[in-house]
Structure formats: C-alpha cells, structure tokens
Short mmCIF file of C-alpha atoms in Angstrom, two decimals:
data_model
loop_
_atom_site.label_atom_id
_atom_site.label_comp_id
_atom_site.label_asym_id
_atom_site.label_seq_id
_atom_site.Cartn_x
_atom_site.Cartn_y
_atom_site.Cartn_z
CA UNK A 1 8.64 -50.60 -12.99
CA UNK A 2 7.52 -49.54 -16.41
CA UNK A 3 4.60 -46.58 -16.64
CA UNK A 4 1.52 -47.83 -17.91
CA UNK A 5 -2.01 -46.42 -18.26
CA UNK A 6 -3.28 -48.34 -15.54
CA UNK A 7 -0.85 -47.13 -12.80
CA UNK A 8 -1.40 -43.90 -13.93
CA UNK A 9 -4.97 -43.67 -13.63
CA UNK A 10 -4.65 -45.89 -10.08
CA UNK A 11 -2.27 -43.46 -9.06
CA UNK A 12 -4.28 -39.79 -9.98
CA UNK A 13 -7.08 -41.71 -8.24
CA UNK A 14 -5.56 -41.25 -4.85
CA UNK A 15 -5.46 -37.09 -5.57
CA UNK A 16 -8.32 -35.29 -4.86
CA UNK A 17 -10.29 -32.68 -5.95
CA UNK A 18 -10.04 -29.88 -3.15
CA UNK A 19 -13.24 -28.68 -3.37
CA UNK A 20 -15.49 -31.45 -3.63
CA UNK A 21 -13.51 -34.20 -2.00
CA UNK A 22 -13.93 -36.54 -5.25
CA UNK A 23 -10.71 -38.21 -7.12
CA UNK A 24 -9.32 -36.27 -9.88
CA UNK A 25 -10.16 -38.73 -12.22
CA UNK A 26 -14.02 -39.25 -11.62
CA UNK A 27 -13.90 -34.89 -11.59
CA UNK A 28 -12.78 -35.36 -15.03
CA UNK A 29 -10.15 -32.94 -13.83
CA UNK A 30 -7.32 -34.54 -16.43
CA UNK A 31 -6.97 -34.05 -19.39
CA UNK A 32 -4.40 -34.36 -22.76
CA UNK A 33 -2.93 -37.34 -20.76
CA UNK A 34 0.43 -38.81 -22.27
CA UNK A 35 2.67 -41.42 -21.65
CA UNK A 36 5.78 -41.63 -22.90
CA UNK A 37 8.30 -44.61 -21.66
CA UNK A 38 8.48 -43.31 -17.92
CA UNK A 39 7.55 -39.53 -18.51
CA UNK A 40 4.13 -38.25 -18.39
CA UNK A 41 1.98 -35.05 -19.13
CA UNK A 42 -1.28 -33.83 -18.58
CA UNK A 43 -3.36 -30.77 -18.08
CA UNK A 44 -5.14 -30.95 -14.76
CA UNK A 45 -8.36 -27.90 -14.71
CA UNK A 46 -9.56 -26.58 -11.23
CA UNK A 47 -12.57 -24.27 -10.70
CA UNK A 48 -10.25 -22.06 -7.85
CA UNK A 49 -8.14 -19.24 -8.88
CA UNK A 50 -6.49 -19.58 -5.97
CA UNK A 51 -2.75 -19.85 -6.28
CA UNK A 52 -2.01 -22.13 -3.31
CA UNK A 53 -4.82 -24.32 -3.94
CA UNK A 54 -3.40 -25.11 -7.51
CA UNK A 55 0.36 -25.81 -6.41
CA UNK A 56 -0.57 -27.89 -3.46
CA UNK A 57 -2.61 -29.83 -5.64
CA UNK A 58 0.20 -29.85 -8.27
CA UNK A 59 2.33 -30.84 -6.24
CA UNK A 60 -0.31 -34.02 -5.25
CA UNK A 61 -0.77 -35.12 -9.18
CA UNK A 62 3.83 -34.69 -9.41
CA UNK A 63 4.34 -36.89 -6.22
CA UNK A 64 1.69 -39.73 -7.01
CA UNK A 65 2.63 -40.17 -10.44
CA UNK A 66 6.30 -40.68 -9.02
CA UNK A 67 6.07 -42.41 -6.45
CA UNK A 68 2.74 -44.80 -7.43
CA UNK A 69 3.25 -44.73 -11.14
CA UNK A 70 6.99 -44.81 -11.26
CA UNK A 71 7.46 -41.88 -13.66
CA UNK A 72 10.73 -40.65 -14.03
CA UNK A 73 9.46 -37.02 -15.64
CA UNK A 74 6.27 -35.49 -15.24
CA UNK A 75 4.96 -32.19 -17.09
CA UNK A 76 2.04 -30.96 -15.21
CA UNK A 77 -0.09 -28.07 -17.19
CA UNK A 78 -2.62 -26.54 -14.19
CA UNK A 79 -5.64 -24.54 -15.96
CA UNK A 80 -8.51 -22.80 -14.16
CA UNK A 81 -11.99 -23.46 -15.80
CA UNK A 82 -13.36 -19.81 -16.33
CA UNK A 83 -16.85 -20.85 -16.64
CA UNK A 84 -17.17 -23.34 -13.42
CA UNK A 85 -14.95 -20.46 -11.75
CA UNK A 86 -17.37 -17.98 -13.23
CA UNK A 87 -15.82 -14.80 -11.87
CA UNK A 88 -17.47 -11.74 -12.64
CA UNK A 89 -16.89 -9.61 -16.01
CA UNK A 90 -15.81 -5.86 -15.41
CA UNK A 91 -18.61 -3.78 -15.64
CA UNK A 92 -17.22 -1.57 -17.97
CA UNK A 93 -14.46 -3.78 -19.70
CA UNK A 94 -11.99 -2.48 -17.45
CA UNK A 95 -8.87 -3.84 -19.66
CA UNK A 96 -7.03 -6.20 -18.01
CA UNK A 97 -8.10 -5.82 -14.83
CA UNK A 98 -8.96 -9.04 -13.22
CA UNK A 99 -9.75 -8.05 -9.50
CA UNK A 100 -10.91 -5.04 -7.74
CA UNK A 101 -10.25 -4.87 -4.00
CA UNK A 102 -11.10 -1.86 -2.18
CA UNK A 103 -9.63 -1.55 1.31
CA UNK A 104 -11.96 0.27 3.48
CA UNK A 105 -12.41 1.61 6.95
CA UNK A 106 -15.19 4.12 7.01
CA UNK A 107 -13.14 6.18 9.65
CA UNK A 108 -9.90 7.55 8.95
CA UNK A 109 -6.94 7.08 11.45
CA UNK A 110 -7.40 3.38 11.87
CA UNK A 111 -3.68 2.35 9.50
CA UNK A 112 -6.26 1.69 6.21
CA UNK A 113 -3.36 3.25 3.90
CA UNK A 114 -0.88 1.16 5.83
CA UNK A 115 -2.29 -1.83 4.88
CA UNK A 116 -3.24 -0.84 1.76
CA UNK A 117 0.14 -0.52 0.77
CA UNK A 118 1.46 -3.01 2.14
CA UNK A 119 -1.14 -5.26 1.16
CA UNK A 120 -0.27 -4.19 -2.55
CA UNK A 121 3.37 -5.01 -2.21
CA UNK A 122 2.96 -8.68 -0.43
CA UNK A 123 0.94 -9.67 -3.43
CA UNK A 124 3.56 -8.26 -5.98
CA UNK A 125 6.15 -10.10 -3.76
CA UNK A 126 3.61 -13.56 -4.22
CA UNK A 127 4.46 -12.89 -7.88
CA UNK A 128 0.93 -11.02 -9.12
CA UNK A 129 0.62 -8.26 -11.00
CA UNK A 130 -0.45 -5.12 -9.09
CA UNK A 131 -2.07 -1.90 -9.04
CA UNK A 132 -2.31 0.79 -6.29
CA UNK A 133 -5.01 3.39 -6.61
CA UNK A 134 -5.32 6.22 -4.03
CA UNK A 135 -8.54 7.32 -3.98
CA UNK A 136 -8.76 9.55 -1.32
CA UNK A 137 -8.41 12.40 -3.11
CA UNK A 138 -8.84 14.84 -0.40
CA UNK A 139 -6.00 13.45 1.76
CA UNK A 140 -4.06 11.21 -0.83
CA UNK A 141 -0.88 9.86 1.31
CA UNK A 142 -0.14 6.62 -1.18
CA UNK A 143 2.68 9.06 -2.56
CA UNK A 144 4.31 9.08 0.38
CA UNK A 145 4.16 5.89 1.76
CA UNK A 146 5.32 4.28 -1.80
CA UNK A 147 8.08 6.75 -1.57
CA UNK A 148 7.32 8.47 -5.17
CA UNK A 149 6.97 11.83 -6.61
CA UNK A 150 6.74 12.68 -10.08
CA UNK A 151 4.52 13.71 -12.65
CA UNK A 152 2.86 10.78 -14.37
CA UNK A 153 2.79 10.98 -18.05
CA UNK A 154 0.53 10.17 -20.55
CA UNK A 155 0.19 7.87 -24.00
CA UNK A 156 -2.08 8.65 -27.26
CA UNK A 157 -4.15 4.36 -27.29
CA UNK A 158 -5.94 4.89 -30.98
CA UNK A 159 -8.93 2.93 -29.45
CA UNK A 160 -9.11 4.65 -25.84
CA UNK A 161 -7.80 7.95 -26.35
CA UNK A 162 -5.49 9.62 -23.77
CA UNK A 163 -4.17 7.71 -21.14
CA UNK A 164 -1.98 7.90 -18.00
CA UNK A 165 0.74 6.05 -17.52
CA UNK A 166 0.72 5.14 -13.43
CA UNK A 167 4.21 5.30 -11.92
CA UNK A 168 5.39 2.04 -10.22
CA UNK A 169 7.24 1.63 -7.01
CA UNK A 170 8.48 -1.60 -5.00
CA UNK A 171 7.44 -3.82 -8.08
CA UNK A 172 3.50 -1.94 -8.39
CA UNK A 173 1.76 0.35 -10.18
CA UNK A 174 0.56 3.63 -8.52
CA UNK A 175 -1.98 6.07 -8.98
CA UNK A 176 -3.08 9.05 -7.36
CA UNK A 177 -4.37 12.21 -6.81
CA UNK A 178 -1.72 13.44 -4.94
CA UNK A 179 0.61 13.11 -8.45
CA UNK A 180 -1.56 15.94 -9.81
CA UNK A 181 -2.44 18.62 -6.75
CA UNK A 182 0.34 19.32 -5.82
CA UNK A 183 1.17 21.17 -2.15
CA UNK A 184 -0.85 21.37 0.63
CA UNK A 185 -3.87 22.93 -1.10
CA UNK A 186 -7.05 21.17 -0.83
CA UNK A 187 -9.24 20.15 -3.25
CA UNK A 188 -13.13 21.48 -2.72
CA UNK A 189 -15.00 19.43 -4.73
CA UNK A 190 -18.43 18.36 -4.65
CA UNK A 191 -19.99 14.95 -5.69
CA UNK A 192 -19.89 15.16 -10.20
CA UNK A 193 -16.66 16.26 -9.38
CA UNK A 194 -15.39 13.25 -7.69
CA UNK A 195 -17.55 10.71 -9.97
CA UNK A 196 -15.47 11.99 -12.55
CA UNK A 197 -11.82 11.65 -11.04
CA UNK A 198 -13.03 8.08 -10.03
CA UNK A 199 -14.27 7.12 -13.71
CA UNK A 200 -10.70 9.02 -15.03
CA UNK A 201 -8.73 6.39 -12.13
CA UNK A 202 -10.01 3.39 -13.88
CA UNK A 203 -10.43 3.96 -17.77
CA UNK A 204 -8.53 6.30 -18.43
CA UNK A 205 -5.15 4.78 -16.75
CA UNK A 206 -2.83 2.75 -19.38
CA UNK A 207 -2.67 -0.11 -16.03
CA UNK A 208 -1.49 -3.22 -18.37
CA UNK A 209 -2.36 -6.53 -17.34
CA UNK A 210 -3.04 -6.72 -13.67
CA UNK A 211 -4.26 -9.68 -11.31
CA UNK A 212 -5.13 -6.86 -8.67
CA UNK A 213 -5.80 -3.56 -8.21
CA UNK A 214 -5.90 -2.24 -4.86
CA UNK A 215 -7.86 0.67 -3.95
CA UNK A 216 -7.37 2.71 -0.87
CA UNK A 217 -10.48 4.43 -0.25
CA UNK A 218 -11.32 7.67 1.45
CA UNK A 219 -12.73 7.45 5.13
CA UNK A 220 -16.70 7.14 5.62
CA UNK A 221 -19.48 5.99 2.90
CA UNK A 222 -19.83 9.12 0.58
CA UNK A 223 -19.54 9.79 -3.22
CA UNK A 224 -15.86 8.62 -4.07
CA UNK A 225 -17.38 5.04 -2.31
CA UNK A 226 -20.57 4.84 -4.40
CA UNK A 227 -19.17 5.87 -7.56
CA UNK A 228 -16.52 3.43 -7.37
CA UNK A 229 -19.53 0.14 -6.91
CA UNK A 230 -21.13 1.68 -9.47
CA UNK A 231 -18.87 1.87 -12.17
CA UNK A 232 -16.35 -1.27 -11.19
CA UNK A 233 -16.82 -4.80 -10.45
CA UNK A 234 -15.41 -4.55 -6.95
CA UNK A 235 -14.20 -8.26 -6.31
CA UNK A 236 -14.84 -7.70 -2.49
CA UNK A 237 -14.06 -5.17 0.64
CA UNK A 238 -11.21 -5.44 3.54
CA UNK A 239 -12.19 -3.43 6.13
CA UNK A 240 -9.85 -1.99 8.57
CA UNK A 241 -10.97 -1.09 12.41
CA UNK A 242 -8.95 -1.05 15.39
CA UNK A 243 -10.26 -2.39 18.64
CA UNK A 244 -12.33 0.70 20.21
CA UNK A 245 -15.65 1.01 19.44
CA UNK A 246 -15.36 4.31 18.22
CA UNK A 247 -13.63 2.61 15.23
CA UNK A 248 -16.17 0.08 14.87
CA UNK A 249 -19.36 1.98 14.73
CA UNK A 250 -17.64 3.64 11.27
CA UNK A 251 -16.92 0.13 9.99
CA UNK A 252 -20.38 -1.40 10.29
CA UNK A 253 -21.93 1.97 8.32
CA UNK A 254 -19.29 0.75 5.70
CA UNK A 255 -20.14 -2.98 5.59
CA UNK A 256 -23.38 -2.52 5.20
CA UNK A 257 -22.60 -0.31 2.26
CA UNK A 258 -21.00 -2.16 0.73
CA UNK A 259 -23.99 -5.36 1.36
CA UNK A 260 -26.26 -2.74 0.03
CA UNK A 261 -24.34 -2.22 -3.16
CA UNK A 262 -23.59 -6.22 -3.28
CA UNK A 263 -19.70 -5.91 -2.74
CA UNK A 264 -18.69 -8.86 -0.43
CA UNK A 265 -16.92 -8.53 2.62
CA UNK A 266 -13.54 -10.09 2.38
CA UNK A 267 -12.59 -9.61 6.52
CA UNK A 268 -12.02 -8.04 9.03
CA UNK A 269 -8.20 -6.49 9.32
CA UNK A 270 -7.55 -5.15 13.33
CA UNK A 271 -5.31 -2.87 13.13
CA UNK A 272 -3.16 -1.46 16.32
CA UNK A 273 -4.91 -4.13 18.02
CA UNK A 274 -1.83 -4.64 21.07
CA UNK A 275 1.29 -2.88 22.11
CA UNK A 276 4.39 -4.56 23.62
CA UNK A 277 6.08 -2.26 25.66
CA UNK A 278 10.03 -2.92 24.98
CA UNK A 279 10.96 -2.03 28.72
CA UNK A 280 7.97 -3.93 30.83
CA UNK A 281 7.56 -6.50 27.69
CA UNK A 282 4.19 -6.55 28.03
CA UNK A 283 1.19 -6.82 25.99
CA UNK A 284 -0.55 -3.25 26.35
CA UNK A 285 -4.24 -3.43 24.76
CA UNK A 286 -4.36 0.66 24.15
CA UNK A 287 -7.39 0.69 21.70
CA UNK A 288 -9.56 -2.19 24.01
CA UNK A 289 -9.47 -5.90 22.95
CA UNK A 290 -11.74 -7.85 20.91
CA UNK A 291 -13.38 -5.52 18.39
CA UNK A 292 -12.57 -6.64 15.33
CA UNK A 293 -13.57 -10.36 16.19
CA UNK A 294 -17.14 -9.15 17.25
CA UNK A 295 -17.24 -7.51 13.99
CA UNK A 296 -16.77 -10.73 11.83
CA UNK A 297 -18.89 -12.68 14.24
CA UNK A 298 -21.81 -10.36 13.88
CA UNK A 299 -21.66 -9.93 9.90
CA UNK A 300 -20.62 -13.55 9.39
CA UNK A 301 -17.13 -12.56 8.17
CA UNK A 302 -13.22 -13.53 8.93
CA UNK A 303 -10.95 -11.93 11.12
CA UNK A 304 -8.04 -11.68 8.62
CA UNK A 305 -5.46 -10.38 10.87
CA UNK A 306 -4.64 -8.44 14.08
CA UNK A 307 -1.47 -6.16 13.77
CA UNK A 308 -0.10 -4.35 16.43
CA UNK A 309 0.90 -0.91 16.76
CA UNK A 310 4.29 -0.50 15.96
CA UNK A 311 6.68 2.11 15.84
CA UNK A 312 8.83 0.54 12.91
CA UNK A 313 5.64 0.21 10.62
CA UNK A 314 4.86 3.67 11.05
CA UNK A 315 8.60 4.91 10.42
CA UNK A 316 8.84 2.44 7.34
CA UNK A 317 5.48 3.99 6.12
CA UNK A 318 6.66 8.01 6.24
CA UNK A 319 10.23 7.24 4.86
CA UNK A 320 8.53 5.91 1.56
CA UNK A 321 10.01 2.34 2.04
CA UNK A 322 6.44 0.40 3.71
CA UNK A 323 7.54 -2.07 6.27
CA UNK A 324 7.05 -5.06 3.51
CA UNK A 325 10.00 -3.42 1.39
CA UNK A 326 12.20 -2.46 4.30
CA UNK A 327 12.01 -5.28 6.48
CA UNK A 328 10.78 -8.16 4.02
CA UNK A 329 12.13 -11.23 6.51
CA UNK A 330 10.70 -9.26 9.71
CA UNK A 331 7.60 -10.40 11.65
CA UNK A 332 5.73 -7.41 10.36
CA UNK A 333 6.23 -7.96 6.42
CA UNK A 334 5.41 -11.84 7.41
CA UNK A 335 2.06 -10.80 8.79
CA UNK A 336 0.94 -8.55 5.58
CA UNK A 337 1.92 -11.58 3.55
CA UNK A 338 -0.15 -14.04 5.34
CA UNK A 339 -3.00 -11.43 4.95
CA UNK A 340 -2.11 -11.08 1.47
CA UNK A 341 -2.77 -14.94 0.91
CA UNK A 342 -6.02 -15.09 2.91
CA UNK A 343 -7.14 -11.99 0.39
CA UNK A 344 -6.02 -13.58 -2.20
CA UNK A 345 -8.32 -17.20 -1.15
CA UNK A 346 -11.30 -14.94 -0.17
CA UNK A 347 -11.17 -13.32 -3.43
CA UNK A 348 -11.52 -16.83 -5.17
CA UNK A 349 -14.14 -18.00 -2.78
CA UNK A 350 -16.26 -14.86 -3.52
CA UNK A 351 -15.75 -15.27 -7.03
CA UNK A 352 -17.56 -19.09 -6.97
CA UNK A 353 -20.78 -19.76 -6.74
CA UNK A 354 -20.68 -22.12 -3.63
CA UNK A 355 -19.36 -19.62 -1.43
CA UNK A 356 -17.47 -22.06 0.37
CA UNK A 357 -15.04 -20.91 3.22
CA UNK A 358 -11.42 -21.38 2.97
CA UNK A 359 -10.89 -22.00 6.86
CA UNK A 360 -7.61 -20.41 6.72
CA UNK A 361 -6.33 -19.24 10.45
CA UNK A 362 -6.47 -15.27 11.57
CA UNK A 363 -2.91 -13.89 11.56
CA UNK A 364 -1.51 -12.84 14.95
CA UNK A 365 1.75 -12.16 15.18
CA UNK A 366 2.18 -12.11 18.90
CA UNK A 367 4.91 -10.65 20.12
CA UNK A 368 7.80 -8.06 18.14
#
C-alpha cells in the first residue's frame, strides 16, 4: 500500500491529544509533515513537559502511521510549546535551572534526606539532569548519604564572578554546607546569615544545565525556608511525614507555608509508614496508619508514596551508596523511581495553567 497524504492524515486522526481528548490533527499538534515514498516525518508539539506523556504519545503517532498509513520509516520530532506550557521564569535568572523542588518535612527525623537523595538519583537514572542542594546547614548529612568528601573548587565566569564547582556523585551534582564546615562544630548563625548562604547555593554555584534541582531543606518553617521562596522559583514542595501525628502537626505548619508563599504542594511522601517483621512476617504499623492519606485529603493533595521502614535503606543511606545506587533492581529503588515519575508529572501539571491532575496511583510497595 503506497503512503499518501490522505492515509496519513486519516491515520494521525485516530491519535489523540492527551490533554484535551481532541485528534492530533484538529490540535494542530503536527507540523513540518513529509512524505517521502513510504517514510514519513513530522514534528508533533505538546503543551506537557512531562516525559512519559510525550513517548506514550510518540509512540501513538509511530504505530498509526505504520500500521494505518503503511509507512515503512517514520522520523518523529516531539517539541514542547513553551508558551501554552508557560512554566514559570526563574526569579532571578537562575542559569539553567529549569525546576526547583524543595523536599520538605517541617520536622526532622521523618527520612526527608532519604528521600531527598534518593529522589535525586531516580531522576538522574530517568535520564535528567540533576542537582542536589543540602540546605540544612546546621545538620547537613547529603555528604554522607551521597558518599562524598572533598573540597569543592571554584572557577573565575567573566560575567558572574566566582563560582563553585558542586561535586557530583551517582550521576548528580551536590552541594552543601557540610563541604565547607568541616567536623562536628556547629554553625551559630542567625537569620542575614543564612539568607546569604542560601543566595551563595543558587547563584553563585557553576550547576550547568539542569532539568532539576533538588533541595533538601532544614526541619520546621524558619529563615533558610523563606529565603529560599523568596529568591527562587520553587516549582513545587514534597513533603515528607510519617504516620504519627506528631509528624503531621509539623507538616501542615509547612504546607501552609509554603500556600502562603504560593509554592504548590506536589504530595504527600509517608515515610516509615509499615514494618514487616522477617520472623512473624507481618505487617507492623509502628508510627500508626493512615496519616499521610488524611494529609492529602485535607489539603487537596496526592499521596505520592508510602515507604516502609527498612533496615537496608537506612544501611545503604550511612555507607554513602543510597538504596537507589546499591540496590537499583530491588523493591526499594523501584519505589523511589515510581515517586520520581509522579514528581516529575506533578511538576508539569503545576507548571500549566489548567491544573489538571495526572491520576497517577500512590506507590506502595507492600511487602520486602
């Protein structure tokens, strides 16, 4: 069957447009179509960033032009529109920074740096570009958990001045305080202080071209937290909680700061929300059950994930290889990666004016 225009257009009729339901065609979604005996190319624009989103519906336009059309070859060019996307320009031309997300928990001890790390590295494994900043600069523990320690060092930029060069580790770049205070002396500092460190973090670090940056933020809602909305465009918040309400009175002070400063919520991430025992192979709910569910109901969020407590995580964590790195095909790494995509579609939705949710499911990975 020979490739004409008219199968062509019959058969990108039958692909839709993921958003709005609508065929590609009557989107005016193609463009720079060719036909050449039976190969054919053409640019196909979307309004989501979202990766999985654009290969599905790659994959759509490849199949239909195959197997409707009867093209032999077929050179697919996918292109977000930036201005129906409209995603927000850095507040203080960040360079090359695309997206901000700060991971959050308003109370320390709940695994925030644990899934901020890992987090990092199951979106450098997805194949973006990614930065880890540790912002906590009273307890910075990214250093350890990204198994690095070394001085950074620093480049002359004619147009920027001085800059750091972050260190990188399991395929992302890393920042922290903990690089330059060295030992176990703490740092007293007061609020200037720790405006400055923040503004030094983000301008004055060489961190190249990156689809994310990650931020693992200090515990509670105090200066190193407003400082950061105020001088970033923070794409959106993941907050961390475990079940207990303890946990979860923290959280809500830090979702409604960060409503307050007009960051959006990404989800809800339950952390050490079960334990299996491994002689009674039972599910043990230590920290209560349900918290982190009542959280995204109330403040009309999604319940990214609930991760257990695990003795391999925490060992994978403190020998500077994070559980993503050291066991990439185990049920644990699977579970940051599936949270890694769900960030990664929340990030897009945020980013578009409609708002609309991604209905992706919660990831619960049962038993280990």
């Amino acid at each position: 069957m020979a490739v004409t225009l008219d199968s062509v257009m019959i058969a990108l009729r039958t692909v839709k447009d993921p958003e709005k339901g609508r065929d590609i065609m009557s989107a005016n979604m193609v463009h720079d179509l060719k036909i050449e005996g039976d190969s054919v190319s053409l640019r196909v624009t979307v309004r989501t960033p979202v990766r999985s989103v654009r290969e599905t519906l790659e994959q759509q336009v490849r199949e239909a032009l195959v197997t409707k059309a009867g093209a032999t070859q077929v050179n697919v060019r996918m292109d977000v529109d930036a201005d129906k996307a409209r995603i927000t320009p850095d507040k203080l031309g960040i360079p090359g920074i695309k997206h901000i997300i700060a991971v959050s928990s308003g109370k320390g001890g709940v695994g925030k740096s644990t899934v901020s790390v890992n987090l990092a590295i199951s979106l450098a494994r997805q194949g973006f570009a990614v930065g880890l900043l540790d912002s906590d600069v009273y307890g910075p523990n990214i250093p350890t958990m990204m198994g690095v320690d070394d001085t950074p060092r620093a480049r002359q930029d004619e147009k920027r001045g001085e800059l750091i060069l972050p260190l990188e580790a399991h395929g992302v770049k890393v920042m922290s305080m903990g690089f330059l205070a060295r030992g176990d002396q703490p740092l007293v500092w007061r609020g200037p202080m720790l405006h400055g460190v923040v503004s030094q973090f983000l301008l004055k670090v060489d961190w190249g071209n990156l689809d994310y940056l990650v931020i693992d933020m200090p515990p509670g809602t105090g200066d190193v937290q407003l400082s950061l909305t105020q001088l970033a465009p923070v794409s959106g918040a993941v907050l961390v909680t475990t079940p207990q309400e303890v946990a979860m009175q923290d959280v809500r002070k830090a979702i409604l700061m960060f409503e307050k400063v007009g960051v959006p919520i990404l989800g809800i991430v339950e952390n050490m929300s079960y334990f299996v025992c491994d002689s009674c192979d039972k599910k043990h709910d230590i920290f209560g059950t349900g918290g982190g569910q009542l959280l995204a109901d109330k403040y009309r969020t999604r319940l990214l994930a609930q991760l257990p407590l695990a003795a391999e995580v925490r060992k994978a964590g403190d020998s500077g290889a994070p559980i993503s790195i050291k066991s990439p095909d185990g049920i644990h790494a699977k579970a940051f990666a599936e949270l890694a995509k769900l960030v990664d579609q929340e990030v897009a939705a945020a980013a578009l004016s409609s708002g609309t949710e991604s209905g992706a499911p919660v990831v619960n990975i049962g038993k280990f």
